[in-house]
PDB file of C-alpha atoms and ligand atoms in Angstrom:
ATOM      1  CA  UNK A  11       0.045  -0.010   0.054  1.00 41.00           C
ATOM      2  CA  UNK A  12       1.437   3.508  -0.852  1.00 44.00           C
ATOM      3  CA  UNK A  13       0.942   6.189   1.870  1.00 43.00           C
ATOM      4  CA  UNK A  14       2.939   9.466   1.553  1.00 42.00           C
ATOM      5  CA  UNK A  15       3.665  10.349   5.225  1.00 43.00           C
ATOM      6  CA  UNK A  16       5.567  13.180   3.977  1.00 44.00           C
ATOM      7  CA  UNK A  17       6.801  14.784   0.682  1.00 46.00           C
ATOM      8  CA  UNK A  18      10.285  15.900   1.610  1.00 45.00           C
ATOM      9  CA  UNK A  19      11.860  18.767   0.303  1.00 46.00           C
ATOM     10  CA  UNK A  20      15.662  17.424  -0.165  1.00 51.00           C
ATOM     11  CA  UNK A  21      15.596  15.648  -3.162  1.00 48.00           C
ATOM     12  CA  UNK A  22      18.076  13.377  -2.117  1.00 51.00           C
ATOM     13  CA  UNK A  23      15.512  11.685  -0.033  1.00 82.00           C
ATOM     14  CA  UNK A  24      12.672  11.351  -2.210  1.00 93.00           C
ATOM     15  CA  UNK A  25      12.015   7.965  -3.468  1.00 96.00           C
ATOM     16  CA  UNK A  26      10.863   7.453  -6.877  1.00 97.00           C
ATOM     17  CA  UNK A  27       8.968   4.208  -8.055  1.00 98.00           C
ATOM     18  CA  UNK A  28      10.192   3.911 -11.965  1.00 98.00           C
ATOM     19  CA  UNK A  29       7.541   1.206 -13.470  1.00 98.00           C
ATOM     20  CA  UNK A  30       9.374   0.488 -16.846  1.00 97.00           C
ATOM     21  CA  UNK A  31       9.643  -2.726 -18.546  1.00 96.00           C
ATOM     22  CA  UNK A  32      12.102  -1.595 -21.511  1.00 95.00           C
ATOM     23  CA  UNK A  33      15.643  -1.388 -19.804  1.00 96.00           C
ATOM     24  CA  UNK A  34      17.135   0.462 -22.662  1.00 94.00           C
ATOM     25  CA  UNK A  35      14.761   3.291 -21.405  1.00 93.00           C
ATOM     26  CA  UNK A  36      14.717   2.590 -17.782  1.00 96.00           C
ATOM     27  CA  UNK A  37      18.434   1.848 -17.141  1.00 97.00           C
ATOM     28  CA  UNK A  38      19.641   5.213 -18.529  1.00 96.00           C
ATOM     29  CA  UNK A  39      16.220   7.002 -16.614  1.00 96.00           C
ATOM     30  CA  UNK A  40      17.116   5.364 -13.213  1.00 97.00           C
ATOM     31  CA  UNK A  41      20.866   6.636 -13.737  1.00 97.00           C
ATOM     32  CA  UNK A  42      19.554   9.942 -14.628  1.00 96.00           C
ATOM     33  CA  UNK A  43      17.200  10.553 -11.997  1.00 97.00           C
ATOM     34  CA  UNK A  44      19.796   9.345  -9.189  1.00 96.00           C
ATOM     35  CA  UNK A  45      22.374  11.859 -10.605  1.00 96.00           C
ATOM     36  CA  UNK A  46      19.841  14.459  -9.757  1.00 95.00           C
ATOM     37  CA  UNK A  47      19.569  13.050  -6.101  1.00 94.00           C
ATOM     38  CA  UNK A  48      16.461  10.924  -6.347  1.00 96.00           C
ATOM     39  CA  UNK A  49      16.389   7.351  -4.601  1.00 96.00           C
ATOM     40  CA  UNK A  50      14.920   5.176  -7.644  1.00 97.00           C
ATOM     41  CA  UNK A  51      13.350   1.713  -7.247  1.00 97.00           C
ATOM     42  CA  UNK A  52      12.617   0.195 -10.432  1.00 98.00           C
ATOM     43  CA  UNK A  53       9.552  -2.106 -11.396  1.00 98.00           C
ATOM     44  CA  UNK A  54       9.476  -4.014 -14.707  1.00 97.00           C
ATOM     45  CA  UNK A  55       6.054  -5.237 -14.293  1.00 97.00           C
ATOM     46  CA  UNK A  56       2.319  -4.233 -13.062  1.00 97.00           C
ATOM     47  CA  UNK A  57       2.369  -6.600 -10.555  1.00 97.00           C
ATOM     48  CA  UNK A  58       5.854  -5.560  -8.766  1.00 97.00           C
ATOM     49  CA  UNK A  59       4.417  -2.059  -9.365  1.00 97.00           C
ATOM     50  CA  UNK A  60       1.467  -2.747  -6.932  1.00 95.00           C
ATOM     51  CA  UNK A  61       3.808  -4.840  -4.437  1.00 95.00           C
ATOM     52  CA  UNK A  62       6.317  -2.094  -4.102  1.00 94.00           C
ATOM     53  CA  UNK A  63       7.139  -0.296  -0.864  1.00 92.00           C
ATOM     54  CA  UNK A  64       5.776   2.960  -0.210  1.00 90.00           C
ATOM     55  CA  UNK A  65       7.496   5.810  -2.207  1.00 94.00           C
ATOM     56  CA  UNK A  66       7.013   9.696  -2.844  1.00 94.00           C
ATOM     57  CA  UNK A  67       6.068   9.450  -6.589  1.00 97.00           C
ATOM     58  CA  UNK A  68       5.231   6.873  -9.220  1.00 97.00           C
ATOM     59  CA  UNK A  69       6.580   6.989 -12.843  1.00 97.00           C
ATOM     60  CA  UNK A  70       4.288   5.011 -14.465  1.00 96.00           C
ATOM     61  CA  UNK A  71       4.810   3.560 -18.079  1.00 94.00           C
ATOM     62  CA  UNK A  72       1.353   2.800 -19.479  1.00 90.00           C
ATOM     63  CA  UNK A  73       2.616  -0.117 -21.979  1.00 90.00           C
ATOM     64  CA  UNK A  74       3.453  -3.066 -19.436  1.00 94.00           C
ATOM     65  CA  UNK A  75       3.754  -6.657 -20.459  1.00 95.00           C
ATOM     66  CA  UNK A  76       1.660  -8.089 -17.524  1.00 97.00           C
ATOM     67  CA  UNK A  77      -1.228  -5.712 -16.684  1.00 95.00           C
ATOM     68  CA  UNK A  78      -2.712  -2.718 -18.615  1.00 91.00           C
ATOM     69  CA  UNK A  79      -0.938   0.348 -17.454  1.00 90.00           C
ATOM     70  CA  UNK A  80      -4.536   2.135 -16.795  1.00 89.00           C
ATOM     71  CA  UNK A  81      -5.649  -0.620 -14.285  1.00 91.00           C
ATOM     72  CA  UNK A  82      -2.100  -0.213 -12.453  1.00 94.00           C
ATOM     73  CA  UNK A  83      -2.568   3.608 -12.136  1.00 92.00           C
ATOM     74  CA  UNK A  84      -6.319   2.948 -11.033  1.00 89.00           C
ATOM     75  CA  UNK A  85      -4.855   0.401  -8.400  1.00 91.00           C
ATOM     76  CA  UNK A  86      -2.284   2.852  -7.096  1.00 92.00           C
ATOM     77  CA  UNK A  87      -4.651   5.774  -6.776  1.00 87.00           C
ATOM     78  CA  UNK A  88      -7.291   3.641  -5.138  1.00 82.00           C
ATOM     79  CA  UNK A  89      -4.810   2.559  -2.344  1.00 83.00           C
ATOM     80  CA  UNK A  90      -2.987   5.877  -1.773  1.00 84.00           C
ATOM     81  CA  UNK A  91      -2.669   9.638  -2.559  1.00 83.00           C
ATOM     82  CA  UNK A  92       0.785   9.077  -3.915  1.00 90.00           C
ATOM     83  CA  UNK A  93       1.498  11.568  -7.093  1.00 93.00           C
ATOM     84  CA  UNK A  94       1.392   9.471 -10.292  1.00 94.00           C
ATOM     85  CA  UNK A  95       3.005  10.758 -13.483  1.00 95.00           C
ATOM     86  CA  UNK A  96       2.235   8.560 -16.203  1.00 92.00           C
ATOM     87  CA  UNK A  97       4.717   7.749 -19.313  1.00 90.00           C
ATOM     88  CA  UNK A  98       3.003   7.185 -22.506  1.00 86.00           C
ATOM     89  CA  UNK A  99       3.962   6.237 -26.233  1.00 80.00           C
ATOM     90  CA  UNK A 100       2.958   8.500 -28.930  1.00 66.00           C
ATOM     91  CA  UNK A 101       0.981   5.789 -30.590  1.00 59.00           C
ATOM     92  CA  UNK A 102      -1.132   5.101 -27.423  1.00 62.00           C
ATOM     93  CA  UNK A 103      -2.988   8.187 -28.100  1.00 61.00           C
ATOM     94  CA  UNK A 104      -3.626   9.049 -24.617  1.00 67.00           C
ATOM     95  CA  UNK A 105      -6.955  10.551 -24.030  1.00 70.00           C
ATOM     96  CA  UNK A 106      -6.124  13.341 -21.033  1.00 69.00           C
ATOM     97  CA  UNK A 107      -9.793  12.923 -19.552  1.00 70.00           C
ATOM     98  CA  UNK A 108      -9.099   9.367 -19.412  1.00 76.00           C
ATOM     99  CA  UNK A 109      -5.746   9.716 -17.560  1.00 77.00           C
ATOM    100  CA  UNK A 110      -7.729  12.042 -15.270  1.00 71.00           C
ATOM    101  CA  UNK A 111     -10.231   9.728 -14.458  1.00 76.00           C
ATOM    102  CA  UNK A 112      -7.359   7.117 -13.534  1.00 81.00           C
ATOM    103  CA  UNK A 113      -6.194   9.697 -11.001  1.00 83.00           C
ATOM    104  CA  UNK A 114      -2.765  10.353 -12.431  1.00 89.00           C
ATOM    105  CA  UNK A 115      -1.468  13.665 -11.351  1.00 89.00           C
ATOM    106  CA  UNK A 116       0.508  14.471 -14.911  1.00 89.00           C
ATOM    107  CA  UNK A 117       1.834  12.660 -17.879  1.00 88.00           C
ATOM    108  CA  UNK A 118       4.705  12.867 -20.154  1.00 89.00           C
ATOM    109  CA  UNK A 119       4.598  11.333 -23.898  1.00 87.00           C
ATOM    110  CA  UNK A 120       7.561   9.440 -25.245  1.00 86.00           C
ATOM    111  CA  UNK A 121      10.165  10.412 -26.274  1.00 86.00           C
ATOM    112  CA  UNK A 122      10.344  13.037 -23.758  1.00 89.00           C
ATOM    113  CA  UNK A 123      13.327  15.204 -22.671  1.00 92.00           C
ATOM    114  CA  UNK A 124      14.864  14.393 -19.412  1.00 95.00           C
ATOM    115  CA  UNK A 125      14.864  17.875 -18.250  1.00 94.00           C
ATOM    116  CA  UNK A 126      11.395  18.195 -18.738  1.00 93.00           C
ATOM    117  CA  UNK A 127      10.718  15.252 -16.738  1.00 95.00           C
ATOM    118  CA  UNK A 128      12.569  16.196 -13.781  1.00 96.00           C
ATOM    119  CA  UNK A 129      10.798  19.641 -13.795  1.00 95.00           C
ATOM    120  CA  UNK A 130       7.474  17.710 -14.102  1.00 94.00           C
ATOM    121  CA  UNK A 131       8.238  15.584 -11.070  1.00 96.00           C
ATOM    122  CA  UNK A 132       9.391  18.536  -8.913  1.00 95.00           C
ATOM    123  CA  UNK A 133       6.500  20.378 -10.000  1.00 93.00           C
ATOM    124  CA  UNK A 134       4.057  17.300  -8.937  1.00 93.00           C
ATOM    125  CA  UNK A 135       5.938  16.955  -5.626  1.00 93.00           C
ATOM    126  CA  UNK A 136       5.381  20.259  -4.795  1.00 90.00           C
ATOM    127  CA  UNK A 137       2.089  20.248  -5.477  1.00 86.00           C
ATOM    128  CA  UNK A 138       1.473  17.125  -2.906  1.00 84.00           C
ATOM    129  CA  UNK A 139       3.789  18.777  -0.297  1.00 82.00           C
ATOM    130  CA  UNK A 140       1.310  21.922  -0.477  1.00 78.00           C
ATOM    131  CA  UNK A 141      -2.115  19.996  -0.187  1.00 68.00           C
ATOM    132  CA  UNK A 142      -3.504  21.221   3.327  1.00 62.00           C
ATOM    133  CA  UNK A 143      -3.683  18.722   5.980  1.00 59.00           C
ATOM    134  CA  UNK A 144      -7.348  18.618   6.849  1.00 61.00           C
ATOM    135  CA  UNK A 145     -10.210  17.039   9.206  1.00 66.00           C
ATOM    136  CA  UNK A 146     -10.567  13.540   8.975  1.00 76.00           C
ATOM    137  CA  UNK A 147     -14.315  13.687   8.555  1.00 83.00           C
ATOM    138  CA  UNK A 148     -16.956  16.132   6.740  1.00 87.00           C
ATOM    139  CA  UNK A 149     -20.410  16.191   8.027  1.00 89.00           C
ATOM    140  CA  UNK A 150     -22.714  18.323   6.114  1.00 91.00           C
ATOM    141  CA  UNK A 151     -26.430  17.772   6.236  1.00 91.00           C
ATOM    142  CA  UNK A 152     -26.753  14.362   4.249  1.00 92.00           C
ATOM    143  CA  UNK A 153     -23.118  14.328   3.211  1.00 94.00           C
ATOM    144  CA  UNK A 154     -20.510  12.469   5.175  1.00 93.00           C
ATOM    145  CA  UNK A 155     -17.100  12.258   4.149  1.00 92.00           C
ATOM    146  CA  UNK A 156     -14.153   9.932   5.801  1.00 87.00           C
ATOM    147  CA  UNK A 157     -10.987  11.511   4.155  1.00 83.00           C
ATOM    148  CA  UNK A 158      -8.820   8.868   5.858  1.00 76.00           C
ATOM    149  CA  UNK A 159     -10.840   6.032   3.928  1.00 79.00           C
ATOM    150  CA  UNK A 160     -11.928   8.361   0.958  1.00 85.00           C
ATOM    151  CA  UNK A 161     -15.673   6.944   1.898  1.00 89.00           C
ATOM    152  CA  UNK A 162     -18.480   9.191   1.225  1.00 94.00           C
ATOM    153  CA  UNK A 163     -21.778   8.655   2.285  1.00 94.00           C
ATOM    154  CA  UNK A 164     -25.218  10.409   1.257  1.00 95.00           C
ATOM    155  CA  UNK A 165     -28.273  10.054   3.425  1.00 93.00           C
ATOM    156  CA  UNK A 166     -26.500   7.094   5.005  1.00 93.00           C
ATOM    157  CA  UNK A 167     -25.879   5.331   1.816  1.00 94.00           C
ATOM    158  CA  UNK A 168     -22.454   4.684   0.288  1.00 94.00           C
ATOM    159  CA  UNK A 169     -21.656   6.658  -2.849  1.00 95.00           C
ATOM    160  CA  UNK A 170     -18.974   5.072  -5.165  1.00 94.00           C
ATOM    161  CA  UNK A 171     -16.808   7.804  -6.509  1.00 94.00           C
ATOM    162  CA  UNK A 172     -14.326   7.689  -9.124  1.00 91.00           C
ATOM    163  CA  UNK A 173     -10.740   8.947  -7.705  1.00 89.00           C
ATOM    164  CA  UNK A 174     -11.527  12.689  -9.479  1.00 90.00           C
ATOM    165  CA  UNK A 175     -14.841  12.632  -8.454  1.00 94.00           C
ATOM    166  CA  UNK A 176     -13.748  12.165  -4.674  1.00 94.00           C
ATOM    167  CA  UNK A 177     -11.064  14.808  -4.969  1.00 92.00           C
ATOM    168  CA  UNK A 178     -13.440  17.287  -6.198  1.00 95.00           C
ATOM    169  CA  UNK A 179     -16.092  16.523  -3.827  1.00 96.00           C
ATOM    170  CA  UNK A 180     -13.396  17.027  -0.908  1.00 93.00           C
ATOM    171  CA  UNK A 181     -12.145  20.240  -2.387  1.00 93.00           C
ATOM    172  CA  UNK A 182     -15.654  21.752  -2.122  1.00 94.00           C
ATOM    173  CA  UNK A 183     -16.276  20.046   1.403  1.00 92.00           C
ATOM    174  CA  UNK A 184     -12.871  21.745   2.586  1.00 87.00           C
ATOM    175  CA  UNK A 185     -15.002  24.639   3.513  1.00 85.00           C
ATOM    176  CA  UNK A 186     -18.561  23.633   3.025  1.00 88.00           C
ATOM    177  CA  UNK A 187     -20.861  26.124   1.724  1.00 88.00           C
ATOM    178  CA  UNK A 188     -18.033  28.727   0.510  1.00 90.00           C
ATOM    179  CA  UNK A 189     -17.459  29.407  -3.091  1.00 92.00           C
ATOM    180  CA  UNK A 190     -14.884  27.756  -4.961  1.00 93.00           C
ATOM    181  CA  UNK A 191     -13.536  29.138  -8.089  1.00 92.00           C
ATOM    182  CA  UNK A 192     -13.338  27.039 -11.068  1.00 91.00           C
ATOM    183  CA  UNK A 193      -9.668  27.837 -11.005  1.00 86.00           C
ATOM    184  CA  UNK A 194      -9.241  26.757  -7.389  1.00 87.00           C
ATOM    185  CA  UNK A 195     -10.910  23.393  -8.267  1.00 90.00           C
ATOM    186  CA  UNK A 196      -8.463  22.689 -11.374  1.00 87.00           C
ATOM    187  CA  UNK A 197      -5.647  23.289  -9.616  1.00 82.00           C
ATOM    188  CA  UNK A 198      -6.835  21.543  -6.420  1.00 84.00           C
ATOM    189  CA  UNK A 199      -8.248  18.291  -8.161  1.00 87.00           C
ATOM    190  CA  UNK A 200      -6.286  18.458 -11.629  1.00 81.00           C
ATOM    191  CA  UNK A 201      -3.096  20.156 -12.963  1.00 66.00           C
ATOM    192  CA  UNK A 202      -3.123  23.589 -13.986  1.00 57.00           C
ATOM    193  CA  UNK A 203      -1.275  22.547 -17.090  1.00 61.00           C
ATOM    194  CA  UNK A 204      -4.086  20.233 -18.394  1.00 58.00           C
ATOM    195  CA  UNK A 205      -5.849  21.769 -21.179  1.00 58.00           C
ATOM    196  CA  UNK A 206      -9.155  20.506 -21.691  1.00 59.00           C
ATOM    197  CA  UNK A 207      -9.723  20.435 -17.979  1.00 53.00           C
ATOM    198  CA  UNK A 208     -12.778  23.081 -17.813  1.00 72.00           C
ATOM    199  CA  UNK A 209     -15.035  20.841 -19.535  1.00 83.00           C
ATOM    200  CA  UNK A 210     -13.855  17.975 -17.198  1.00 86.00           C
ATOM    201  CA  UNK A 211     -14.876  19.903 -14.163  1.00 91.00           C
ATOM    202  CA  UNK A 212     -18.250  20.314 -15.330  1.00 93.00           C
ATOM    203  CA  UNK A 213     -18.720  16.662 -16.128  1.00 92.00           C
ATOM    204  CA  UNK A 214     -17.388  15.618 -13.057  1.00 95.00           C
ATOM    205  CA  UNK A 215     -19.815  18.114 -11.120  1.00 96.00           C
ATOM    206  CA  UNK A 216     -22.791  16.449 -13.408  1.00 96.00           C
ATOM    207  CA  UNK A 217     -21.475  13.267 -12.126  1.00 96.00           C
ATOM    208  CA  UNK A 218     -21.421  14.171  -8.397  1.00 97.00           C
ATOM    209  CA  UNK A 219     -24.719  15.464  -8.584  1.00 97.00           C
ATOM    210  CA  UNK A 220     -26.193  12.364 -10.179  1.00 97.00           C
ATOM    211  CA  UNK A 221     -24.770  10.288  -7.672  1.00 96.00           C
ATOM    212  CA  UNK A 222     -25.915  12.200  -4.640  1.00 95.00           C
ATOM    213  CA  UNK A 223     -28.256  14.642  -5.031  1.00 94.00           C
ATOM    214  CA  UNK A 224     -29.024  17.443  -7.826  1.00 94.00           C
ATOM    215  CA  UNK A 225     -29.119  20.144  -5.341  1.00 93.00           C
ATOM    216  CA  UNK A 226     -26.088  19.255  -3.208  1.00 95.00           C
ATOM    217  CA  UNK A 227     -23.498  21.273  -5.658  1.00 96.00           C
ATOM    218  CA  UNK A 228     -24.850  24.852  -6.655  1.00 95.00           C
ATOM    219  CA  UNK A 229     -23.236  26.357  -9.578  1.00 95.00           C
ATOM    220  CA  UNK A 230     -22.106  30.059  -8.770  1.00 93.00           C
ATOM    221  CA  UNK A 231     -22.322  31.834 -12.271  1.00 92.00           C
ATOM    222  CA  UNK A 232     -18.945  33.117 -13.657  1.00 90.00           C
ATOM    223  CA  UNK A 233     -17.230  31.811 -10.422  1.00 92.00           C
ATOM    224  CA  UNK A 234     -17.234  28.280  -9.582  1.00 94.00           C
ATOM    225  CA  UNK A 235     -19.290  26.261  -7.481  1.00 96.00           C
ATOM    226  CA  UNK A 236     -19.872  25.354  -3.526  1.00 95.00           C
ATOM    227  CA  UNK A 237     -21.878  22.943  -1.476  1.00 95.00           C
ATOM    228  CA  UNK A 238     -25.423  23.950  -1.173  1.00 91.00           C
ATOM    229  CA  UNK A 239     -26.358  25.495   2.464  1.00 74.00           C
ATOM    230  CA  UNK A 240     -29.799  24.022   2.479  1.00 63.00           C
ATOM    231  CA  UNK A 241     -27.921  20.648   2.921  1.00 55.00           C
ATOM    232  CA  UNK A 242     -27.017  21.637   6.449  1.00 48.00           C
ATOM    233  CA  UNK A 243     -30.864  22.296   7.375  1.00 47.00           C
ATOM    234  CA  UNK A 244     -32.085  19.233   5.834  1.00 44.00           C
TER     235      UNK A 244
HETATM  236 CA1  LIG B 623       6.794  -0.235 -22.003  1.00 73.36          CA
END
């Protein structure tokens, strides 16, 4: 199971899990990342990746010999909040929305520049480190969120959410009833560099409304969204 205990600022202590089956890529990449001061563990299959010890960040090749990389990504995300950067070949024709759904934090397309990759790793680690530590339970009207278990109930019934739906609901619930701007939500839940994420946000809000109550999330025109106050009185 992956749990980020803390993201350390000193790169010499940052542990990366590199999941890559092609040794012509993994060997020079591992050596390069180690020269940058990262501690690198290599997994050559999806099964190895899922059994690996906790790390600070996962670099995940989607084309693996045993398991679909997308399934590996989903399983890693279901188990923890570890930042995940997906590595994909150009011919995979990645769908950004699909990667968001899987819970990836960012992606790079092969062939990628080493400097670019290191910059992305640092950016994702910085973002993970700045996530606020919040209360473990949120109760807001019919809505109940257990952050430790990433467990959501509405009207006493378990609600099954995708990782990003959960993150979005948790972001709105960080200050229940307060307006949260679209930019803030995109920054908190996705990556400000994702283009197309504006539409993705609306899709996820619609899905959350469908899975809970249409009135749970209010649209604040031109601003963003908030958890509806009448939830508190119901
Ligand atoms: Ca591969």
